[in-house]
Amino acid sequence: MVTSTKSSTKTQSREIKLQGGVTASLDQSSLTVSGPLGKATKDFSSIRAKVTNGSSGIIRIESLGPRKKDLATFGTASSIVANMVNGVTFGYTYKMKVAFAHFPVTVTVKGDSVKIENFYGERETRSGRIVGNSKVKVSGDDVIVTGVDKEHVGQTAANLEQATKVKKKDQRVFLDGIYLYEKGRSENAQE
């Protein structure tokens, strides 16, 4: 549950209540949120917002000033914390589709990278890096990226899409690649 308050100087604060077996710990400027699906960690030292771990399972985020830039940074910080709580509770899933017209593309997972073979008949293997603790599963023409950290899952999906980018050709004609078609919470969520 998220509650917001405004004071007379237009600084804002938001409290996020931790429920469903979710715990949080704050070590200087690094926030770690643990839940049923795992844990997510974020360093807030470069973000201009005050993050405190209150009592009875409440994380409090406060803006550092009334300026528009401070309030925008506050909104970013509170969204990051809310995404961390949702990630360790439900998880995130990005579904991607492998599209090819003539040359059949083979996608395999090897270690911390995804290998894309026979892309446009190229002999060179293209690869996309798996970020953080994201998991990549290939089943037929579908590539499913799952994890508890929304930033890591999204960056892994972007790496796969960028690995199959077609350069110096008309992208309306040459449509082969790996494309994102659905994103959201995991279906095997524990509620």
mmCIF file of C-alpha atoms in Angstrom:
data_model
loop_
_atom_site.group_PDB
_atom_site.id
_atom_site.type_symbol
_atom_site.label_atom_id
_atom_site.label_comp_id
_atom_site.label_asym_id
_atom_site.label_seq_id
_atom_site.Cartn_x
_atom_site.Cartn_y
_atom_site.Cartn_z
ATOM 1 C CA MET A 1 0.000 0.000 0.000
ATOM 2 C CA VAL A 2 1.352 3.403 -0.976
ATOM 3 C CA THR A 3 0.469 6.638 0.804
ATOM 4 C CA SER A 4 1.646 10.119 -0.134
ATOM 5 C CA THR A 5 1.780 13.291 1.921
ATOM 6 C CA LYS A 6 2.527 16.900 1.031
ATOM 7 C CA SER A 7 3.821 19.490 3.455
ATOM 8 C CA SER A 8 3.584 23.261 3.242
ATOM 9 C CA THR A 9 7.001 23.585 1.553
ATOM 10 C CA LYS A 10 5.866 21.261 -1.263
ATOM 11 C CA THR A 11 8.291 18.490 -0.387
ATOM 12 C CA GLN A 12 6.746 15.077 -0.689
ATOM 13 C CA SER A 13 7.045 11.774 1.102
ATOM 14 C CA ARG A 14 5.696 8.322 0.350
ATOM 15 C CA GLU A 15 5.382 5.257 2.534
ATOM 16 C CA ILE A 16 5.383 1.760 1.079
ATOM 17 C CA LYS A 17 4.082 -0.986 3.360
ATOM 18 C CA LEU A 18 5.721 -4.391 3.100
ATOM 19 C CA GLN A 19 3.277 -7.291 3.107
ATOM 20 C CA GLY A 20 3.288 -10.993 2.315
ATOM 21 C CA GLY A 21 6.621 -12.029 3.801
ATOM 22 C CA VAL A 22 8.574 -9.127 2.284
ATOM 23 C CA THR A 23 11.373 -7.635 4.381
ATOM 24 C CA ALA A 24 13.724 -4.732 3.753
ATOM 25 C CA SER A 25 17.123 -3.748 5.092
ATOM 26 C CA LEU A 26 18.993 -0.502 4.538
ATOM 27 C CA ASP A 27 22.799 -0.478 4.695
ATOM 28 C CA GLN A 28 23.956 3.148 4.366
ATOM 29 C CA SER A 29 22.493 3.978 0.925
ATOM 30 C CA SER A 30 21.909 0.440 -0.376
ATOM 31 C CA LEU A 31 18.374 -0.958 -0.007
ATOM 32 C CA THR A 32 17.828 -4.733 -0.097
ATOM 33 C CA VAL A 33 14.284 -6.085 -0.379
ATOM 34 C CA SER A 34 13.733 -9.816 0.206
ATOM 35 C CA GLY A 35 10.593 -11.770 -0.532
ATOM 36 C CA PRO A 36 9.204 -15.162 -1.526
ATOM 37 C CA LEU A 37 10.840 -15.101 -4.994
ATOM 38 C CA GLY A 38 14.280 -13.780 -4.005
ATOM 39 C CA LYS A 39 15.920 -10.472 -3.240
ATOM 40 C CA ALA A 40 16.596 -7.229 -5.071
ATOM 41 C CA THR A 41 19.255 -4.656 -4.179
ATOM 42 C CA LYS A 42 19.569 -1.036 -5.301
ATOM 43 C CA ASP A 43 22.137 1.612 -4.413
ATOM 44 C CA PHE A 44 20.497 5.005 -3.789
ATOM 45 C CA SER A 45 23.734 6.976 -3.251
ATOM 46 C CA SER A 46 23.459 8.771 -6.616
ATOM 47 C CA ILE A 47 19.700 9.403 -6.366
ATOM 48 C CA ARG A 48 18.740 12.633 -4.608
ATOM 49 C CA ALA A 49 16.006 11.279 -2.370
ATOM 50 C CA LYS A 50 15.992 10.154 1.243
ATOM 51 C CA VAL A 51 15.137 6.467 1.665
ATOM 52 C CA THR A 52 14.608 5.184 5.211
ATOM 53 C CA ASN A 53 13.562 1.790 6.521
ATOM 54 C CA GLY A 54 10.967 2.504 9.170
ATOM 55 C CA SER A 55 9.573 0.243 11.827
ATOM 56 C CA SER A 56 6.826 -2.331 11.304
ATOM 57 C CA GLY A 57 7.646 -3.008 7.652
ATOM 58 C CA ILE A 58 7.432 0.462 6.127
ATOM 59 C CA ILE A 59 9.858 2.025 3.642
ATOM 60 C CA ARG A 60 9.687 5.824 3.602
ATOM 61 C CA ILE A 61 10.906 7.924 0.654
ATOM 62 C CA GLU A 62 11.210 11.715 0.965
ATOM 63 C CA SER A 63 12.123 14.417 -1.521
ATOM 64 C CA LEU A 64 15.077 16.582 -0.565
ATOM 65 C CA GLY A 65 13.573 19.860 -1.680
ATOM 66 C CA PRO A 66 10.581 21.603 -3.245
ATOM 67 C CA ARG A 67 12.096 22.106 -6.700
ATOM 68 C CA LYS A 68 10.627 20.373 -9.728
ATOM 69 C CA LYS A 69 13.830 18.380 -10.246
ATOM 70 C CA ASP A 70 13.747 17.164 -6.634
ATOM 71 C CA LEU A 71 10.145 16.048 -6.979
ATOM 72 C CA ALA A 72 10.913 14.234 -10.238
ATOM 73 C CA THR A 73 13.809 12.408 -8.596
ATOM 74 C CA PHE A 74 11.560 11.569 -5.659
ATOM 75 C CA GLY A 75 9.015 10.019 -8.049
ATOM 76 C CA THR A 76 11.756 7.951 -9.677
ATOM 77 C CA ALA A 77 13.029 6.694 -6.316
ATOM 78 C CA SER A 78 9.560 5.754 -5.100
ATOM 79 C CA SER A 79 8.843 3.893 -8.366
ATOM 80 C CA ILE A 80 12.113 1.972 -8.029
ATOM 81 C CA VAL A 81 11.241 0.879 -4.487
ATOM 82 C CA ALA A 82 7.685 -0.101 -5.502
ATOM 83 C CA ASN A 83 9.088 -2.141 -8.421
ATOM 84 C CA MET A 84 11.517 -3.882 -6.046
ATOM 85 C CA VAL A 85 8.666 -4.862 -3.709
ATOM 86 C CA ASN A 86 6.515 -6.084 -6.619
ATOM 87 C CA GLY A 87 9.470 -7.971 -8.090
ATOM 88 C CA VAL A 88 10.247 -10.022 -4.987
ATOM 89 C CA THR A 89 6.531 -10.691 -4.473
ATOM 90 C CA PHE A 90 5.332 -11.450 -8.008
ATOM 91 C CA GLY A 91 8.366 -11.348 -10.358
ATOM 92 C CA TYR A 92 8.557 -9.910 -13.875
ATOM 93 C CA THR A 93 8.228 -11.686 -17.221
ATOM 94 C CA TYR A 94 9.099 -10.329 -20.672
ATOM 95 C CA LYS A 95 7.989 -12.462 -23.624
ATOM 96 C CA MET A 96 9.812 -12.124 -26.929
ATOM 97 C CA LYS A 97 9.262 -13.693 -30.347
ATOM 98 C CA VAL A 98 11.959 -14.837 -32.785
ATOM 99 C CA ALA A 99 10.957 -13.680 -36.280
ATOM 100 C CA PHE A 100 12.650 -14.813 -39.499
ATOM 101 C CA ALA A 101 11.624 -14.986 -43.147
ATOM 102 C CA HIS A 102 14.085 -17.340 -44.854
ATOM 103 C CA PHE A 103 17.065 -18.364 -42.748
ATOM 104 C CA PRO A 104 15.932 -20.257 -39.628
ATOM 105 C CA VAL A 105 17.371 -18.555 -36.552
ATOM 106 C CA THR A 106 18.609 -20.733 -33.681
ATOM 107 C CA VAL A 107 18.574 -19.242 -30.179
ATOM 108 C CA THR A 108 20.368 -20.974 -27.275
ATOM 109 C CA VAL A 109 21.338 -19.979 -23.746
ATOM 110 C CA LYS A 110 24.987 -20.504 -22.798
ATOM 111 C CA GLY A 111 26.121 -19.290 -19.392
ATOM 112 C CA ASP A 112 25.397 -15.581 -18.966
ATOM 113 C CA SER A 113 24.668 -14.902 -22.634
ATOM 114 C CA VAL A 114 22.170 -15.852 -25.299
ATOM 115 C CA LYS A 115 23.646 -17.070 -28.612
ATOM 116 C CA ILE A 116 21.806 -16.258 -31.848
ATOM 117 C CA GLU A 117 22.978 -18.421 -34.746
ATOM 118 C CA ASN A 118 22.248 -18.292 -38.497
ATOM 119 C CA PHE A 119 20.790 -14.769 -38.302
ATOM 120 C CA TYR A 120 20.313 -13.790 -41.986
ATOM 121 C CA GLY A 121 22.575 -16.715 -42.845
ATOM 122 C CA GLU A 122 25.565 -15.118 -41.099
ATOM 123 C CA ARG A 123 28.332 -17.468 -40.039
ATOM 124 C CA GLU A 124 29.199 -15.265 -37.085
ATOM 125 C CA THR A 125 27.211 -15.982 -33.913
ATOM 126 C CA ARG A 126 25.542 -12.953 -32.364
ATOM 127 C CA SER A 127 25.086 -12.784 -28.607
ATOM 128 C CA GLY A 128 23.090 -10.850 -26.048
ATOM 129 C CA ARG A 129 24.200 -10.529 -22.422
ATOM 130 C CA ILE A 130 21.982 -11.713 -19.556
ATOM 131 C CA VAL A 131 22.003 -9.031 -16.843
ATOM 132 C CA GLY A 132 21.918 -9.835 -13.125
ATOM 133 C CA ASN A 133 19.931 -12.831 -11.932
ATOM 134 C CA SER A 134 17.539 -12.846 -14.896
ATOM 135 C CA LYS A 135 16.562 -16.226 -16.309
ATOM 136 C CA VAL A 136 16.131 -16.803 -20.044
ATOM 137 C CA LYS A 137 14.152 -19.744 -21.396
ATOM 138 C CA VAL A 138 13.848 -20.578 -25.095
ATOM 139 C CA SER A 139 10.886 -22.642 -26.252
ATOM 140 C CA GLY A 140 10.381 -22.809 -30.019
ATOM 141 C CA ASP A 141 10.051 -19.281 -31.372
ATOM 142 C CA ASP A 142 9.464 -17.776 -27.924
ATOM 143 C CA VAL A 143 12.146 -16.353 -25.648
ATOM 144 C CA ILE A 144 10.940 -15.753 -22.076
ATOM 145 C CA VAL A 145 12.969 -13.545 -19.732
ATOM 146 C CA THR A 146 12.028 -13.703 -16.029
ATOM 147 C CA GLY A 147 13.441 -12.291 -12.812
ATOM 148 C CA VAL A 148 12.784 -10.262 -9.675
ATOM 149 C CA ASP A 149 14.591 -7.060 -10.734
ATOM 150 C CA LYS A 150 12.629 -5.114 -13.341
ATOM 151 C CA GLU A 151 15.703 -3.199 -14.526
ATOM 152 C CA HIS A 152 17.707 -6.388 -15.101
ATOM 153 C CA VAL A 153 14.868 -8.188 -16.893
ATOM 154 C CA GLY A 154 14.204 -5.171 -19.121
ATOM 155 C CA GLN A 155 17.893 -4.680 -19.934
ATOM 156 C CA THR A 156 18.291 -8.370 -20.816
ATOM 157 C CA ALA A 157 15.329 -8.122 -23.207
ATOM 158 C CA ALA A 158 16.802 -4.949 -24.731
ATOM 159 C CA ASN A 159 20.182 -6.668 -25.185
ATOM 160 C CA LEU A 160 18.525 -9.496 -27.128
ATOM 161 C CA GLU A 161 16.608 -7.067 -29.316
ATOM 162 C CA GLN A 162 19.741 -4.996 -29.995
ATOM 163 C CA ALA A 163 21.801 -8.100 -30.808
ATOM 164 C CA THR A 164 19.523 -8.779 -33.770
ATOM 165 C CA LYS A 165 19.326 -5.215 -35.040
ATOM 166 C CA VAL A 166 19.664 -4.952 -38.819
ATOM 167 C CA LYS A 167 22.020 -2.173 -39.888
ATOM 168 C CA LYS A 168 22.352 -0.398 -43.240
ATOM 169 C CA LYS A 169 19.191 -1.998 -44.622
ATOM 170 C CA ASP A 170 15.567 -0.917 -44.830
ATOM 171 C CA GLN A 171 14.044 -2.113 -41.538
ATOM 172 C CA ARG A 172 10.565 -2.148 -43.091
ATOM 173 C CA VAL A 173 11.694 -4.930 -45.438
ATOM 174 C CA PHE A 174 14.269 -6.824 -43.355
ATOM 175 C CA LEU A 175 12.140 -7.772 -40.363
ATOM 176 C CA ASP A 176 14.153 -10.667 -38.910
ATOM 177 C CA GLY A 177 14.988 -10.340 -35.225
ATOM 178 C CA ILE A 178 13.867 -10.952 -31.669
ATOM 179 C CA TYR A 179 11.011 -8.665 -30.667
ATOM 180 C CA LEU A 180 9.253 -7.980 -27.367
ATOM 181 C CA TYR A 181 5.508 -8.627 -27.527
ATOM 182 C CA GLU A 182 4.407 -8.845 -23.876
ATOM 183 C CA LYS A 183 5.676 -7.728 -20.493
ATOM 184 C CA GLY A 184 4.326 -7.721 -16.978
ATOM 185 C CA ARG A 185 4.126 -9.698 -13.780
ATOM 186 C CA SER A 186 4.938 -13.395 -13.736
ATOM 187 C CA GLU A 187 2.027 -15.814 -14.016
ATOM 188 C CA ASN A 188 3.324 -18.063 -11.223
ATOM 189 C CA ALA A 189 2.937 -15.275 -8.679
ATOM 190 C CA GLN A 190 2.530 -16.145 -5.034
ATOM 191 C CA GLU A 191 -0.271 -14.057 -3.589
#
